[in-house]
GROMACS .gro file of C-alpha atoms in nm:
model
  361
    1MET     CA    1   0.000   0.000   0.000
    2ALA     CA    2   0.113   0.356  -0.074
    3ASN     CA    3   0.094   0.459   0.292
    4GLU     CA    4   0.310   0.171   0.411
    5LEU     CA    5   0.680   0.102   0.420
    6THR     CA    6   0.775  -0.249   0.313
    7PHE     CA    7   1.111  -0.423   0.349
    8GLU     CA    8   1.238  -0.768   0.274
    9ALA     CA    9   1.297  -0.918   0.615
   10ILE     CA   10   1.410  -1.215   0.819
   11ARG     CA   11   1.209  -1.298   1.131
   12GLY     CA   12   1.358  -1.421   1.457
   13ILE     CA   13   1.249  -1.477   1.815
   14GLN     CA   14   1.395  -1.331   2.134
   15SER     CA   15   1.222  -1.339   2.474
   16ARG     CA   16   0.933  -1.517   2.303
   17THR     CA   17   0.879  -1.205   2.092
   18ALA     CA   18   0.930  -1.163   1.718
   19TYR     CA   19   1.191  -0.928   1.584
   20TYR     CA   20   1.299  -0.861   1.225
   21THR     CA   21   1.618  -0.785   1.036
   22VAL     CA   22   1.585  -0.563   0.730
   23MET     CA   23   1.824  -0.393   0.488
   24VAL     CA   24   1.782  -0.017   0.456
   25PRO     CA   25   1.952   0.203   0.192
   26LEU     CA   26   2.180   0.454   0.361
   27LYS     CA   27   1.997   0.746   0.200
   28MET     CA   28   1.681   0.643   0.386
   29VAL     CA   29   1.844   0.618   0.727
   30PRO     CA   30   1.826   0.991   0.822
   31ARG     CA   31   1.462   1.013   0.713
   32LEU     CA   32   1.341   0.692   0.874
   33PHE     CA   33   1.502   0.690   1.215
   34ILE     CA   34   1.474   0.948   1.489
   35PHE     CA   35   1.634   0.973   1.827
   36ASP     CA   36   1.507   1.152   2.134
   37GLY     CA   37   1.590   1.520   2.147
   38GLU     CA   38   1.857   1.661   2.375
   39GLU     CA   39   1.599   1.885   2.535
   40LEU     CA   40   1.440   1.590   2.715
   41PRO     CA   41   1.571   1.492   3.059
   42ALA     CA   42   1.748   1.157   3.083
   43ASP     CA   43   1.454   0.984   3.250
   44LEU     CA   44   1.229   1.064   2.953
   45ARG     CA   45   1.477   0.952   2.688
   46ALA     CA   46   1.558   0.600   2.570
   47GLN     CA   47   1.921   0.667   2.478
   48ARG     CA   48   2.221   0.886   2.556
   49VAL     CA   49   2.256   1.243   2.429
   50LEU     CA   50   2.426   1.259   2.091
   51SER     CA   51   2.798   1.325   2.125
   52ARG     CA   52   2.887   1.582   1.864
   53SER     CA   53   3.254   1.486   1.873
   54ARG     CA   54   3.190   1.123   1.775
   55VAL     CA   55   2.974   1.196   1.472
   56PRO     CA   56   3.248   1.369   1.262
   57GLN     CA   57   3.490   1.086   1.340
   58ILE     CA   58   3.253   0.821   1.211
   59ALA     CA   59   3.152   1.035   0.912
   60GLN     CA   60   3.518   1.088   0.824
   61TYR     CA   61   3.578   0.715   0.848
   62LEU     CA   62   3.291   0.650   0.604
   63SER     CA   63   3.401   0.921   0.364
   64ASP     CA   64   3.767   0.820   0.364
   65ASN     CA   65   3.693   0.447   0.333
   66TRP     CA   66   3.373   0.458   0.128
   67ASP     CA   67   3.489   0.160  -0.077
   68ASN     CA   68   3.619  -0.038   0.221
   69TYR     CA   69   3.420   0.026   0.540
   70ILE     CA   70   3.198  -0.170   0.775
   71LEU     CA   71   2.902  -0.063   0.991
   72SER     CA   72   2.733  -0.278   1.252
   73SER     CA   73   2.354  -0.306   1.263
   74LEU     CA   74   2.121  -0.041   1.394
   75CYS     CA   75   1.854  -0.140   1.645
   76ALA     CA   76   1.513   0.030   1.631
   77SER     CA   77   1.166   0.011   1.780
   78VAL     CA   78   0.857   0.079   1.565
   79ASP     CA   79   0.559   0.237   1.739
   80GLY     CA   80   0.291   0.082   1.520
   81ASP     CA   81   0.156  -0.244   1.388
   82LEU     CA   82   0.412  -0.469   1.222
   83THR     CA   83   0.285  -0.698   0.945
   84PHE     CA   84   0.506  -0.985   0.839
   85LYS     CA   85   0.419  -1.189   0.531
   86PRO     CA   86   0.633  -1.505   0.508
   87ALA     CA   87   0.749  -1.637   0.173
   88ALA     CA   88   0.611  -1.980   0.269
   89LYS     CA   89   0.382  -2.116   0.540
   90ASP     CA   90   0.635  -2.371   0.655
   91GLY     CA   91   0.983  -2.496   0.579
   92ALA     CA   92   1.300  -2.294   0.543
   93LEU     CA   93   1.123  -1.986   0.407
   94ARG     CA   94   0.864  -1.945   0.683
   95ASN     CA   95   1.085  -1.684   0.853
   96VAL     CA   96   1.178  -1.502   0.531
   97GLY     CA   97   0.935  -1.255   0.378
   98THR     CA   98   0.830  -0.891   0.385
   99LEU     CA   99   0.776  -0.659   0.681
  100SER     CA  100   0.532  -0.369   0.653
  101PHE     CA  101   0.429  -0.090   0.885
  102ALA     CA  102   0.258   0.246   0.848
  103MET     CA  103   0.464   0.520   0.688
  104HIS     CA  104   0.369   0.757   0.969
  105ALA     CA  105   0.481   0.513   1.242
  106ARG     CA  106   0.737   0.650   1.487
  107ILE     CA  107   1.068   0.464   1.460
  108VAL     CA  108   1.311   0.523   1.746
  109LEU     CA  109   1.672   0.408   1.744
  110ASN     CA  110   1.760   0.208   2.051
  111ASP     CA  111   2.119   0.172   1.941
  112GLY     CA  112   2.312   0.346   1.663
  113GLN     CA  113   2.221   0.713   1.683
  114HIS     CA  114   2.582   0.819   1.620
  115ARG     CA  115   2.602   0.595   1.314
  116ARG     CA  116   2.275   0.741   1.188
  117ALA     CA  117   2.399   1.100   1.223
  118ALA     CA  118   2.735   1.011   1.069
  119ILE     CA  119   2.566   0.844   0.771
  120GLU     CA  120   2.372   1.164   0.710
  121ASP     CA  121   2.691   1.371   0.712
  122ALA     CA  122   2.897   1.125   0.508
  123ILE     CA  123   2.644   1.109   0.225
  124LYS     CA  124   2.683   1.486   0.179
  125THR     CA  125   3.050   1.443   0.095
  126LYS     CA  126   3.028   1.096  -0.063
  127PRO     CA  127   2.696   1.062  -0.249
  128ALA     CA  128   2.811   0.720  -0.374
  129LEU     CA  129   2.723   0.585  -0.029
  130GLU     CA  130   2.352   0.658  -0.054
  131ASN     CA  131   2.252   0.339  -0.236
  132GLU     CA  132   2.449   0.108  -0.008
  133THR     CA  133   2.267  -0.057   0.279
  134ILE     CA  134   2.285  -0.116   0.651
  135SER     CA  135   2.113  -0.391   0.845
  136VAL     CA  136   1.853  -0.283   1.099
  137VAL     CA  137   1.710  -0.502   1.373
  138ILE     CA  138   1.349  -0.399   1.434
  139PHE     CA  139   1.137  -0.462   1.741
  140ALA     CA  140   0.781  -0.362   1.815
  141ASP     CA  141   0.777  -0.057   2.041
  142ARG     CA  142   0.650  -0.149   2.386
  143GLY     CA  143   0.681   0.190   2.551
  144LEU     CA  144   0.949   0.413   2.704
  145GLU     CA  145   1.025   0.180   2.993
  146ARG     CA  146   1.097  -0.112   2.760
  147SER     CA  147   1.304   0.108   2.527
  148GLN     CA  148   1.514   0.229   2.818
  149GLN     CA  149   1.566  -0.130   2.929
  150MET     CA  150   1.669  -0.227   2.576
  151PHE     CA  151   1.930   0.049   2.577
  152ALA     CA  152   2.062  -0.069   2.913
  153ASP     CA  153   2.069  -0.433   2.802
  154LEU     CA  154   2.242  -0.355   2.472
  155ASN     CA  155   2.519  -0.164   2.648
  156MET     CA  156   2.545  -0.362   2.972
  157ASN     CA  157   2.757  -0.639   2.824
  158ALA     CA  158   2.934  -0.433   2.560
  159VAL     CA  159   3.310  -0.450   2.621
  160ARG     CA  160   3.549  -0.244   2.416
  161PRO     CA  161   3.845  -0.443   2.288
  162SER     CA  162   4.176  -0.331   2.430
  163ASN     CA  163   4.377  -0.068   2.247
  164SER     CA  164   4.648  -0.329   2.190
  165LEU     CA  165   4.411  -0.566   2.012
  166ASN     CA  166   4.274  -0.282   1.799
  167ILE     CA  167   4.628  -0.191   1.701
  168LEU     CA  168   4.711  -0.551   1.614
  169TYR     CA  169   4.414  -0.576   1.377
  170ASP     CA  170   4.418  -0.222   1.233
  171LYS     CA  171   4.542  -0.227   0.875
  172ARG     CA  172   4.466   0.139   0.800
  173ASP     CA  173   4.678   0.318   1.058
  174PRO     CA  174   5.044   0.334   0.948
  175LEU     CA  175   5.157   0.376   1.310
  176ALA     CA  176   4.974   0.058   1.406
  177GLY     CA  177   5.134  -0.119   1.109
  178LEU     CA  178   5.479   0.002   1.216
  179SER     CA  179   5.425  -0.116   1.573
  180VAL     CA  180   5.311  -0.461   1.464
  181GLU     CA  181   5.607  -0.489   1.228
  182VAL     CA  182   5.847  -0.393   1.509
  183PHE     CA  183   5.682  -0.654   1.731
  184ARG     CA  184   5.741  -0.918   1.465
  185ARG     CA  185   6.095  -0.816   1.374
  186VAL     CA  186   6.249  -0.749   1.716
  187PRO     CA  187   6.280  -1.087   1.893
  188PHE     CA  188   6.277  -0.944   2.246
  189LEU     CA  189   5.950  -0.761   2.182
  190THR     CA  190   5.808  -1.067   2.008
  191ARG     CA  191   5.856  -1.259   2.332
  192PHE     CA  192   5.760  -0.995   2.588
  193LEU     CA  193   5.492  -0.778   2.432
  194GLU     CA  194   5.129  -0.820   2.542
  195LEU     CA  195   4.897  -0.805   2.239
  196GLU     CA  196   4.551  -0.826   2.393
  197LYS     CA  197   4.519  -0.697   2.747
  198LYS     CA  198   4.472  -0.331   2.843
  199SER     CA  199   4.729  -0.355   3.119
  200ILE     CA  200   4.974  -0.601   3.263
  201SER     CA  201   4.922  -0.763   3.601
  202ASN     CA  202   5.202  -0.779   3.858
  203ARG     CA  203   5.280  -1.147   3.795
  204ALA     CA  204   5.232  -1.148   3.417
  205PRO     CA  205   5.520  -1.285   3.206
  206LYS     CA  206   5.492  -1.003   2.952
  207LEU     CA  207   5.671  -0.670   2.999
  208TYR     CA  208   5.494  -0.406   2.784
  209THR     CA  209   5.168  -0.372   2.591
  210LEU     CA  210   5.144  -0.320   2.217
  211SER     CA  211   4.950  -0.004   2.299
  212SER     CA  212   5.249   0.138   2.490
  213LEU     CA  213   5.478   0.052   2.198
  214LYS     CA  214   5.251   0.242   1.960
  215GLN     CA  215   5.257   0.542   2.193
  216ALA     CA  216   5.636   0.522   2.193
  217HIS     CA  217   5.632   0.525   1.814
  218THR     CA  218   5.406   0.830   1.813
  219TRP     CA  219   5.687   1.013   1.989
  220MET     CA  220   5.956   0.854   1.774
  221VAL     CA  221   5.828   0.882   1.417
  222GLY     CA  222   5.522   1.108   1.453
  223PRO     CA  223   5.146   1.039   1.438
  224GLU     CA  224   5.162   0.991   1.061
  225CYS     CA  225   5.468   0.767   1.081
  226ASP     CA  226   5.658   0.997   0.845
  227ARG     CA  227   5.924   1.172   1.052
  228PHE     CA  228   6.196   0.987   0.861
  229GLY     CA  229   6.001   0.932   0.542
  230GLU     CA  230   6.022   0.584   0.397
  231ASN     CA  231   6.304   0.501   0.640
  232SER     CA  232   6.077   0.524   0.947
  233PHE     CA  233   6.003   0.150   0.955
  234GLY     CA  234   6.363   0.040   0.920
  235LEU     CA  235   6.500   0.295   1.167
  236ALA     CA  236   6.244   0.202   1.432
  237ILE     CA  237   6.338  -0.164   1.405
  238GLN     CA  238   6.710  -0.075   1.424
  239PHE     CA  239   6.656   0.146   1.728
  240TRP     CA  240   6.479  -0.118   1.938
  241SER     CA  241   6.730  -0.382   1.836
  242GLU     CA  242   7.021  -0.161   1.939
  243LEU     CA  243   6.848  -0.062   2.262
  244TYR     CA  244   6.817  -0.430   2.352
  245ASP     CA  245   7.193  -0.462   2.331
  246VAL     CA  246   7.231  -0.175   2.579
  247MET     CA  247   6.970  -0.292   2.830
  248ASP     CA  248   7.132  -0.560   3.046
  249ASP     CA  249   6.807  -0.621   3.237
  250TRP     CA  250   6.628  -0.701   2.911
  251LYS     CA  251   6.895  -0.955   2.828
  252ARG     CA  252   6.870  -1.111   3.175
  253LEU     CA  253   6.494  -1.136   3.133
  254ASP     CA  254   6.547  -1.293   2.793
  255GLY     CA  255   6.794  -1.540   2.940
  256GLY     CA  256   6.565  -1.640   3.225
  257SER     CA  257   6.770  -1.509   3.519
  258LEU     CA  258   6.507  -1.239   3.584
  259THR     CA  259   6.130  -1.237   3.546
  260ALA     CA  260   5.908  -0.961   3.413
  261ALA     CA  261   5.754  -0.939   3.760
  262ASP     CA  262   6.100  -0.879   3.910
  263LEU     CA  263   6.164  -0.595   3.669
  264ARG     CA  264   5.823  -0.434   3.724
  265GLN     CA  265   5.874  -0.439   4.099
  266ASN     CA  266   6.230  -0.312   4.103
  267THR     CA  267   6.296  -0.096   3.796
  268VAL     CA  268   6.144   0.205   3.621
  269HIS     CA  269   6.229   0.093   3.269
  270ALA     CA  270   5.987  -0.202   3.293
  271HIS     CA  271   5.687   0.034   3.269
  272GLY     CA  272   5.512   0.200   2.978
  273VAL     CA  273   5.616   0.553   3.078
  274LEU     CA  274   5.984   0.469   3.015
  275LEU     CA  275   5.902   0.279   2.698
  276GLN     CA  276   5.745   0.599   2.569
  277ALA     CA  277   6.046   0.798   2.691
  278PHE     CA  278   6.265   0.562   2.489
  279GLY     CA  279   6.049   0.655   2.190
  280VAL     CA  280   6.111   1.026   2.252
  281LEU     CA  281   6.481   0.957   2.279
  282GLY     CA  282   6.490   0.742   1.968
  283GLY     CA  283   6.330   1.005   1.748
  284SER     CA  284   6.572   1.278   1.856
  285LEU     CA  285   6.881   1.056   1.846
  286LEU     CA  286   6.805   0.938   1.495
  287GLU     CA  287   6.742   1.295   1.384
  288THR     CA  288   7.031   1.468   1.562
  289PHE     CA  289   7.299   1.201   1.526
  290PRO     CA  290   7.205   1.005   1.212
  291ASP     CA  291   7.552   0.853   1.184
  292THR     CA  292   7.661   0.809   1.546
  293TRP     CA  293   7.332   0.748   1.733
  294ARG     CA  294   7.430   0.392   1.821
  295GLU     CA  295   7.736   0.515   2.011
  296ASN     CA  296   7.529   0.773   2.198
  297LEU     CA  297   7.271   0.509   2.286
  298LYS     CA  298   7.534   0.297   2.459
  299LEU     CA  299   7.569   0.570   2.723
  300LEU     CA  300   7.236   0.455   2.869
  301SER     CA  301   7.422   0.157   3.019
  302SER     CA  302   7.549   0.392   3.292
  303LEU     CA  303   7.198   0.465   3.426
  304ASP     CA  304   7.070   0.319   3.751
  305TRP     CA  305   6.717   0.207   3.664
  306SER     CA  306   6.627   0.101   4.016
  307ARG     CA  307   6.306   0.236   4.166
  308ARG     CA  308   6.507   0.281   4.485
  309ASN     CA  309   6.706   0.550   4.308
  310ALA     CA  310   6.457   0.813   4.423
  311ASP     CA  311   6.698   1.104   4.369
  312LEU     CA  312   6.683   1.037   3.996
  313TRP     CA  313   6.332   0.906   3.934
  314GLU     CA  314   6.106   1.041   4.210
  315GLY     CA  315   5.905   1.340   4.089
  316ARG     CA  316   5.985   1.247   3.731
  317VAL     CA  317   5.837   0.907   3.650
  318MET     CA  318   5.739   0.819   4.009
  319ASN     CA  319   5.517   0.988   4.265
  320ASP     CA  320   5.563   0.853   4.617
  321THR     CA  321   5.734   0.545   4.466
  322ARG     CA  322   5.433   0.475   4.240
  323MET     CA  323   5.486   0.490   3.864
  324ASN     CA  324   5.324   0.782   3.685
  325GLY     CA  325   5.220   0.737   3.322
  326GLN     CA  326   5.117   1.095   3.244
  327ARG     CA  327   5.250   1.282   2.941
  328ARG     CA  328   5.456   1.510   3.163
  329SER     CA  329   5.623   1.206   3.322
  330VAL     CA  330   5.714   1.075   2.977
  331LEU     CA  331   5.890   1.405   2.902
  332LEU     CA  332   6.057   1.418   3.244
  333GLY     CA  333   6.180   1.062   3.199
  334ALA     CA  334   6.300   1.146   2.849
  335ALA     CA  335   6.489   1.445   2.988
  336VAL     CA  336   6.695   1.206   3.205
  337LEU     CA  337   6.771   0.997   2.898
  338PHE     CA  338   6.861   1.303   2.690
  339GLU     CA  339   7.108   1.430   2.948
  340THR     CA  340   7.264   1.082   2.973
  341VAL     CA  341   7.329   1.045   2.599
  342GLY     CA  342   7.433   1.407   2.540
  343LEU     CA  343   7.122   1.547   2.374
  344PRO     CA  344   7.011   1.903   2.453
  345LEU     CA  345   6.672   1.921   2.624
  346GLU     CA  346   6.378   2.012   2.405
  347PRO     CA  347   6.150   2.308   2.492
  348ARG     CA  348   5.866   2.071   2.582
  349MET     CA  349   6.093   1.899   2.834
  350GLU     CA  350   6.202   2.228   2.986
  351ALA     CA  351   5.836   2.326   3.017
  352ALA     CA  352   5.760   1.994   3.189
  353ILE     CA  353   6.051   2.045   3.430
  354GLU     CA  354   5.930   2.397   3.513
  355ALA     CA  355   5.574   2.275   3.569
  356GLN     CA  356   5.697   1.995   3.794
  357SER     CA  357   5.908   2.240   3.994
  358MET     CA  358   5.603   2.458   4.055
  359ILE     CA  359   5.407   2.154   4.177
  360ALA     CA  360   5.690   2.049   4.406
  361ALA     CA  361   5.717   2.400   4.551
   0.00000   0.00000   0.00000
């Protein structure tokens, strides 16, 4: 009928209630689906307020990868009668057919409002997207209370994968690609890098996370992985390999005379803040001393990495003997490394030292 919307659909059952999966052209998404306005208080809405910062990120992702993207399903409730006509009365096709509901029915998104807004923005810059489709899971609307419960249920068990796992699987980000390549090419990191967990427990056999290594590479070769042009990959691998030769504790760990737990408990270099500081050091060494950086790096062997060496590390990478992973601590730790290998301090390090002095005063 002219006053109805009809979609090819697959029917399923959850909680003894029918639901339907349909395919909707992207150009129809902004017109079909609404979400509760920001002017309503939280107790009268069925979803979170739209985050304006997330929408451009998703839209940019769609526009930049319009020929190689993926979007998960939307979830919506239809406030109106749903009519399902199966392709057959029984057999394999009894749950395949068409779903119809009134054109004026209110359709509220229970999950996916940021994707919906991003689709609307992305189509403006990439019209080629408008005829592609997204799957939508449709339920019959059973009132505000049920919609709020659906939102809670959909998000209650949602667990974001760790940054390390995202990095491992991300084929678009050159910095992620560099970090994974370093992991594979530097034997010590291959053995002692954690690829999945967000953090490392006290007794874990791994030393650093892949996420921390990527952060170190952000300092070393820049967010776009282009500080040294096409040589960035090779130089990063060389740097970590040479650093291994300087770090006696790493070699003891590798040889089995120390454990990762021992190093975490007793040294500062076994924590992500120093791994990042090594990244800061590596970038400047490679840039300032392109021919002699290996000799300068060897000077690190004179450092006392013990957490008991409070005169050197307290107030820089430790606060009251506890490790501090803040950006300022990375720069303060890097300043120690710079002075050790004969590099002049950078303005950002001097600013960090001044800020720390004001806090200490």
